[in-house]
Amino acid sequence: MLGMALGIGVLLALVGCTATESCVAPQDMVSQLLQRLEGSVNLEEAANPSVLLAMNLAGGDSDGPIHKWLLQELKEEAVRRAQKDMTSGQVALHVLALLSSCQDPQRVHALEQTLNLIHVLQQKTDEEMAELEAEGIPKTTLYSVGLDALALCLADADGAQGPSVALAKQVLSPESHLSVDTRAMVALALACVYNYVELQDVRDLLQEALWTVSNSFLDEQEKGNGMIGNIYSMGLALQALEATRKFYAPRKWDCAQAFSVVFAHDYQQPMAIAQVLPALAGKSYLDVAGLDCAATQDMSPSRQLSLSPMLGTHGVPRATIQVTYSITNELQGKHFHYSTTVTVPSGSTLLKVMEVAAEENPQIFSFQTEQTSWGPYVTSIHGLAGSTDDRTYWQFLSAGDALDEGGAGAQAWGWGGACGGGLHVPASLILVPQGLEPTNHMTGSTSRLSSAPTDATKTPWTSPGSNKVPFQHVLLCVCVCVCVSVPGRKHSSHPFGIHSCLIP
């Protein structure tokens, strides 16, 4: 795990923190993750503001070629797209990335133009709030509104208090069951606004919401032996707990226990690293406006790094496994059920299984994806796409159960959950299970059409019944079934079909 052979006991001892000081991971671990993040940057892909933001918070080389390329690309993208087709959350992430790079988001100069990105963010945030007030849900998601409020607050702009009040009410509503990622982003925004708001009733509201979120994370960590949500939720959750210490005091945060969960996972996906890295460095997104612009830290390996198009593989030949892949539709149009068995390298992701199946039989197993900052998301299979109007989406199942990363099965494999639940993970992250003891059930993963990554674009995927946006009214799921055929393992005869995702 990150090239470390340290035992958990040693790792816990190396995590430095007190009740009032930041928790900080060992420097060599932070450096390794920083190197992995920098090595993931691909000149042929769009620059990711979360990557630059994390690099700056973790002390990356602000004079290095990777940093300079990311910064310039993000400026140009903001000038080209911010006013046209960026969501408010995407604009907010660009603002945070610029602030962390000691750039003025009110004067973004690129392509011989100068753009006031704060003005654009304020306009888009106002649109979110108008939709929230009129329809009860924002134009995009509450996660995005949290990002908006945080960016406006850190940029010392007006307009953060209104969204913060609305977000605090959402947190405190007994009918609102927000995902870990959404609550964490909301907590970061509220913690920033709390420091500036003057009205006592507003301060009391924000304080109550912050107490609620932070204590819920501490409770969940205690119950989950360090895990909060799932492994991909940990980054933002740790940032929130770091930033809200005074709101759960005198209760103490066992950050060493939480860090041990992170240390035990081999993070490869750039977006996941970008969210967890600041927390391991003892920082949160709240720190972007306080970075020392005059200091140039050269702990980064970026000067010697090539800009690799993908995270490193070890080049070791891998054994192959057989995977039975089935697709089923019983909801709309022409019903179908097709199965195939493909051979893929051990350790492959679900996306690899789908690609091989599509290569061998494109008429049946063709699919389409949408590229996001988390990787490719499956949007259509066998020519059938999900539909917000019809309230349908694709979902990956195994043995009839929709499974997510984290949850009850985390100790054995890392998958658990039920239909409609769990983080929406891109197919490029879902590993094909292997190496388990023979069992009578199969392990799989969850995805769905038109669902959303844990970034500024949309909210992380949780049960439609427990998340108001963007699929508040999703009632039914079109299901995809993924079965693993490993020699020596029995296979369940559990039928694959449609699960109901009912809204309370």
Coordinates of C-alpha atoms in Angstrom, one line a residue, residues 58-368:
A58 CA 0.0 19.3 -0.2
G59 CA 3.0 21.5 -0.9
G60 CA 3.7 20.6 -4.5
D61 CA 6.2 22.4 -6.6
S62 CA 4.5 25.5 -7.8
D63 CA 7.4 26.3 -10.1
G64 CA 7.3 22.9 -11.8
P65 CA 6.1 22.2 -15.4
I66 CA 3.0 20.2 -14.3
H67 CA 1.8 23.0 -12.1
K68 CA 2.4 25.6 -14.8
W69 CA 0.6 23.5 -17.4
L70 CA -2.4 22.8 -15.2
L71 CA -2.7 26.5 -14.2
Q72 CA -2.6 27.7 -17.8
E73 CA -5.0 25.1 -19.0
L74 CA -7.5 25.9 -16.3
K75 CA -7.4 29.6 -17.0
E76 CA -8.0 29.0 -20.7
E77 CA -10.9 26.6 -20.0
A78 CA -12.5 29.1 -17.7
V79 CA -12.3 31.8 -20.3
R80 CA -13.7 29.5 -23.0
R81 CA -16.4 27.7 -21.0
A82 CA -17.3 29.3 -17.7
Q83 CA -20.1 31.5 -19.0
K84 CA -21.4 29.0 -21.5
D85 CA -21.6 25.4 -20.3
M86 CA -19.9 25.1 -16.9
T87 CA -22.0 24.2 -13.9
S88 CA -21.7 26.4 -10.9
G89 CA -19.7 23.7 -9.1
Q90 CA -17.2 23.5 -11.9
V91 CA -16.8 27.2 -11.8
A92 CA -16.3 27.0 -8.1
L93 CA -13.6 24.4 -8.4
H94 CA -11.8 26.6 -10.9
V95 CA -12.0 29.5 -8.4
L96 CA -10.5 27.3 -5.6
A97 CA -7.7 26.1 -7.8
L98 CA -6.9 29.6 -8.8
L99 CA -6.9 30.8 -5.2
S100 CA -4.7 28.0 -4.1
S101 CA -2.3 29.1 -6.9
C102 CA -2.2 32.7 -5.6
Q103 CA -4.2 33.9 -8.7
D104 CA -7.0 36.5 -8.6
P105 CA -10.2 34.8 -9.8
Q106 CA -11.7 38.2 -10.5
R107 CA -9.1 38.8 -13.2
V108 CA -8.5 35.6 -15.1
H109 CA -6.4 36.4 -18.1
A110 CA -6.0 33.9 -21.0
L111 CA -6.6 33.7 -24.7
E112 CA -6.2 37.5 -24.9
Q113 CA -9.3 37.9 -22.7
T114 CA -9.9 38.8 -19.0
L115 CA -12.8 37.2 -17.1
N116 CA -14.2 37.9 -13.7
L117 CA -14.8 34.3 -12.6
I118 CA -16.4 35.4 -9.3
H119 CA -19.1 37.3 -11.1
V120 CA -19.8 34.2 -13.2
L121 CA -19.9 32.1 -10.1
Q122 CA -22.3 34.5 -8.4
Q123 CA -24.7 34.4 -11.3
K124 CA -24.7 30.6 -11.5
T125 CA -25.1 30.3 -7.7
D126 CA -28.1 32.6 -7.9
E127 CA -29.6 30.3 -10.6
E128 CA -29.1 27.4 -8.2
M129 CA -30.8 29.2 -5.4
A130 CA -33.7 30.3 -7.5
E131 CA -34.3 26.7 -8.5
L132 CA -33.9 25.5 -4.9
E133 CA -36.5 28.0 -3.6
A134 CA -39.0 27.3 -6.4
E135 CA -38.7 23.5 -6.8
G136 CA -37.1 22.4 -3.5
I137 CA -34.0 21.1 -5.4
P138 CA -31.2 23.1 -6.9
K139 CA -30.4 23.3 -10.6
T140 CA -27.6 20.7 -10.2
T141 CA -27.0 19.4 -6.7
L142 CA -26.6 20.4 -3.1
Y143 CA -23.0 19.2 -3.3
S144 CA -22.5 21.8 -6.0
V145 CA -24.2 24.5 -4.0
G146 CA -21.8 23.7 -1.1
L147 CA -18.9 24.2 -3.4
D148 CA -20.4 27.5 -4.6
A149 CA -20.8 28.8 -1.1
L150 CA -17.3 27.7 -0.1
A151 CA -15.6 29.4 -3.2
L152 CA -17.6 32.6 -2.7
C153 CA -16.7 32.7 1.0
L154 CA -12.9 32.0 0.4
A155 CA -12.8 34.7 -2.3
D156 CA -14.3 37.2 0.1
A157 CA -17.2 37.7 -2.2
D158 CA -20.8 38.5 -1.3
G159 CA -23.5 35.9 -1.8
A160 CA -22.2 33.0 0.4
Q161 CA -24.6 33.5 3.3
G162 CA -27.9 32.8 1.5
P163 CA -26.8 29.4 0.1
S164 CA -25.2 28.5 3.5
V165 CA -28.5 29.1 5.3
A166 CA -30.3 26.9 2.8
L167 CA -27.7 24.2 3.1
A168 CA -27.8 24.3 6.9
K169 CA -31.6 23.8 6.8
Q170 CA -31.1 20.8 4.4
V171 CA -28.7 19.2 6.9
L172 CA -31.0 19.7 9.8
S173 CA -34.2 18.5 8.0
P174 CA -35.4 15.1 9.2
E175 CA -36.5 14.3 5.7
S176 CA -33.0 15.0 4.2
H177 CA -30.6 12.1 4.1
L178 CA -27.5 13.5 2.4
S179 CA -24.5 11.5 1.3
V180 CA -21.2 11.7 3.1
D181 CA -19.6 13.6 0.3
T182 CA -22.4 16.2 0.2
R183 CA -22.5 16.6 4.0
A184 CA -18.7 17.0 4.0
M185 CA -18.7 19.7 1.3
V186 CA -21.6 21.5 3.0
A187 CA -19.7 21.4 6.3
L188 CA -16.6 23.0 4.7
A189 CA -18.8 25.8 3.3
L190 CA -20.6 26.4 6.5
A191 CA -17.3 26.5 8.5
C192 CA -16.0 29.2 6.3
V193 CA -19.2 31.3 6.3
Y194 CA -19.5 30.9 10.1
N195 CA -16.3 32.9 10.6
Y196 CA -17.8 36.0 8.8
V197 CA -21.5 36.0 9.5
E198 CA -22.7 38.6 12.0
L199 CA -26.4 37.8 12.6
Q200 CA -26.6 35.6 15.8
D201 CA -29.6 33.6 14.6
V202 CA -27.7 32.7 11.4
R203 CA -24.6 31.8 13.4
D204 CA -26.7 29.6 15.7
L205 CA -28.2 27.8 12.7
L206 CA -24.8 27.2 11.1
Q207 CA -23.3 26.0 14.4
E208 CA -26.1 23.5 14.9
A209 CA -25.7 22.2 11.3
L210 CA -21.9 21.9 11.8
W211 CA -22.3 20.1 15.1
T212 CA -24.7 17.7 13.5
V213 CA -22.5 16.9 10.5
S214 CA -19.3 16.5 12.4
N215 CA -20.7 14.4 15.1
S216 CA -22.5 12.2 12.6
F217 CA -19.1 11.6 11.0
L218 CA -17.5 10.7 14.3
D219 CA -20.4 8.3 15.1
E220 CA -20.0 6.7 11.7
Q221 CA -16.3 6.3 12.1
E222 CA -16.7 4.6 15.4
K223 CA -19.3 2.2 14.0
G224 CA -17.3 1.5 10.9
N225 CA -13.9 0.9 12.6
G226 CA -12.5 4.1 11.0
M227 CA -14.5 4.1 7.8
I228 CA -16.8 7.0 7.0
G229 CA -19.1 6.2 4.1
N230 CA -16.8 4.3 1.8
I231 CA -13.1 4.6 0.8
Y232 CA -13.9 7.3 -1.8
S233 CA -15.8 9.4 0.7
M234 CA -13.0 9.4 3.2
G235 CA -11.1 12.3 1.6
L236 CA -13.8 14.9 2.0
A237 CA -15.0 13.5 5.3
L238 CA -11.5 13.8 6.8
Q239 CA -11.2 17.3 5.4
A240 CA -14.5 18.2 7.1
L241 CA -13.5 16.8 10.4
E242 CA -10.1 18.6 10.2
A243 CA -11.9 21.9 9.6
T244 CA -14.8 21.6 12.1
R245 CA -12.9 20.7 15.3
K246 CA -14.3 23.5 17.4
F247 CA -17.8 22.4 16.5
Y248 CA -17.5 18.9 18.0
A249 CA -15.3 19.9 20.9
P250 CA -14.8 18.8 23.6
R251 CA -15.3 15.5 21.8
K252 CA -12.1 14.2 20.4
W253 CA -11.5 12.9 16.8
D254 CA -9.5 9.6 16.6
C255 CA -7.8 10.7 13.3
A256 CA -5.2 7.9 13.6
Q257 CA -8.0 5.4 13.3
A258 CA -9.4 7.1 10.2
F259 CA -6.0 7.5 8.7
S260 CA -5.3 3.8 9.1
V261 CA -8.3 3.1 6.8
V262 CA -6.8 5.4 4.2
F263 CA -3.3 3.9 4.6
A264 CA -4.7 0.4 4.0
H265 CA -6.1 1.4 0.6
D266 CA -4.0 1.6 -2.5
Y267 CA -5.4 4.8 -4.1
Q268 CA -4.9 4.9 -7.8
Q269 CA -7.7 7.1 -9.2
P270 CA -6.5 10.8 -9.5
M271 CA -9.8 12.3 -8.3
A272 CA -9.8 10.1 -5.2
I273 CA -6.2 11.0 -4.4
A274 CA -7.0 14.7 -5.0
Q275 CA -9.6 14.6 -2.2
V276 CA -7.7 12.6 0.3
L277 CA -4.3 14.1 -0.1
P278 CA -5.0 17.5 1.5
A279 CA -6.4 15.8 4.6
L280 CA -3.3 13.6 4.9
A281 CA -1.2 16.8 4.7
G282 CA -3.3 18.3 7.6
K283 CA -5.2 20.7 5.3
S284 CA -8.7 21.2 3.9
Y285 CA -10.1 23.3 1.1
L286 CA -10.6 26.0 3.7
D287 CA -6.8 26.5 3.6
V288 CA -6.6 27.6 0.0
A289 CA -6.8 31.3 0.7
G290 CA -4.1 31.1 3.4
L291 CA -1.3 29.5 1.4
D292 CA 2.0 31.3 1.4
C293 CA 2.3 32.6 -2.1
A294 CA 5.9 33.6 -1.6
A295 CA 7.1 30.2 -0.5
T296 CA 8.2 27.6 -3.1
Q297 CA 8.4 24.2 -1.7
D298 CA 10.3 21.7 -3.7
M299 CA 9.4 18.4 -2.1
S300 CA 7.6 17.6 -5.3
P301 CA 9.1 15.0 -7.8
S302 CA 7.5 16.8 -10.7
R303 CA 10.7 18.2 -12.2
Q304 CA 11.8 14.7 -13.0
L305 CA 8.4 13.3 -13.9
S306 CA 7.2 12.6 -17.4
L307 CA 3.5 13.4 -17.9
S308 CA 2.2 9.9 -18.0
P309 CA -1.2 9.3 -19.6
M310 CA -2.1 6.8 -16.9
L311 CA -1.2 5.8 -13.4
G312 CA 1.7 3.4 -13.2
T313 CA 1.4 -0.3 -13.8
H314 CA 4.2 -2.6 -12.8
G315 CA 4.6 -4.4 -16.1
V316 CA 4.3 -7.8 -14.6
P317 CA 2.4 -10.4 -16.7
R318 CA -0.9 -11.2 -14.9
A319 CA -2.9 -14.4 -14.8
T320 CA -6.3 -14.4 -16.6
I321 CA -9.8 -14.9 -15.2
Q322 CA -13.1 -15.6 -16.8
V323 CA -16.0 -13.3 -16.2
T324 CA -19.6 -13.9 -17.0
Y325 CA -21.2 -10.7 -18.0
S326 CA -25.0 -10.3 -18.5
I327 CA -27.2 -7.4 -19.5
T328 CA -30.9 -7.4 -18.8
N329 CA -33.8 -5.0 -19.5
E330 CA -37.3 -5.6 -18.4
L331 CA -38.6 -2.0 -18.1
Q332 CA -39.0 -0.3 -21.4
G333 CA -38.8 -0.8 -25.1
K334 CA -37.8 -4.3 -26.3
H335 CA -37.0 -6.5 -23.3
F336 CA -33.7 -8.4 -23.6
H337 CA -31.3 -10.6 -21.6
Y338 CA -27.9 -11.5 -23.0
S339 CA -24.9 -13.2 -21.4
T340 CA -21.3 -13.9 -22.5
T341 CA -18.2 -15.1 -20.9
V342 CA -14.9 -13.2 -21.5
T343 CA -11.3 -13.7 -20.5
V344 CA -9.5 -10.7 -19.0
P345 CA -6.3 -10.2 -17.0
S346 CA -6.5 -10.8 -13.3
G347 CA -7.1 -7.4 -11.6
S348 CA -9.1 -6.0 -14.5
T349 CA -11.8 -3.4 -14.0
L350 CA -15.4 -3.8 -15.0
L351 CA -14.8 -1.4 -17.8
K352 CA -12.2 -3.8 -19.2
V353 CA -14.8 -6.7 -19.1
M354 CA -17.3 -4.5 -20.9
E355 CA -14.8 -3.5 -23.6
V356 CA -13.8 -7.1 -24.3
A357 CA -17.5 -8.1 -24.5
A358 CA -18.2 -5.3 -26.9
E359 CA -15.1 -6.2 -29.1
E360 CA -16.3 -9.8 -29.3
N361 CA -19.9 -9.0 -30.0
P362 CA -20.5 -5.3 -30.7
Q363 CA -24.1 -5.8 -31.8
I364 CA -25.1 -7.1 -28.4
F365 CA -22.7 -5.6 -25.9
S366 CA -21.9 -2.2 -27.3
F367 CA -22.0 0.6 -24.7
Q368 CA -21.3 4.3 -24.4

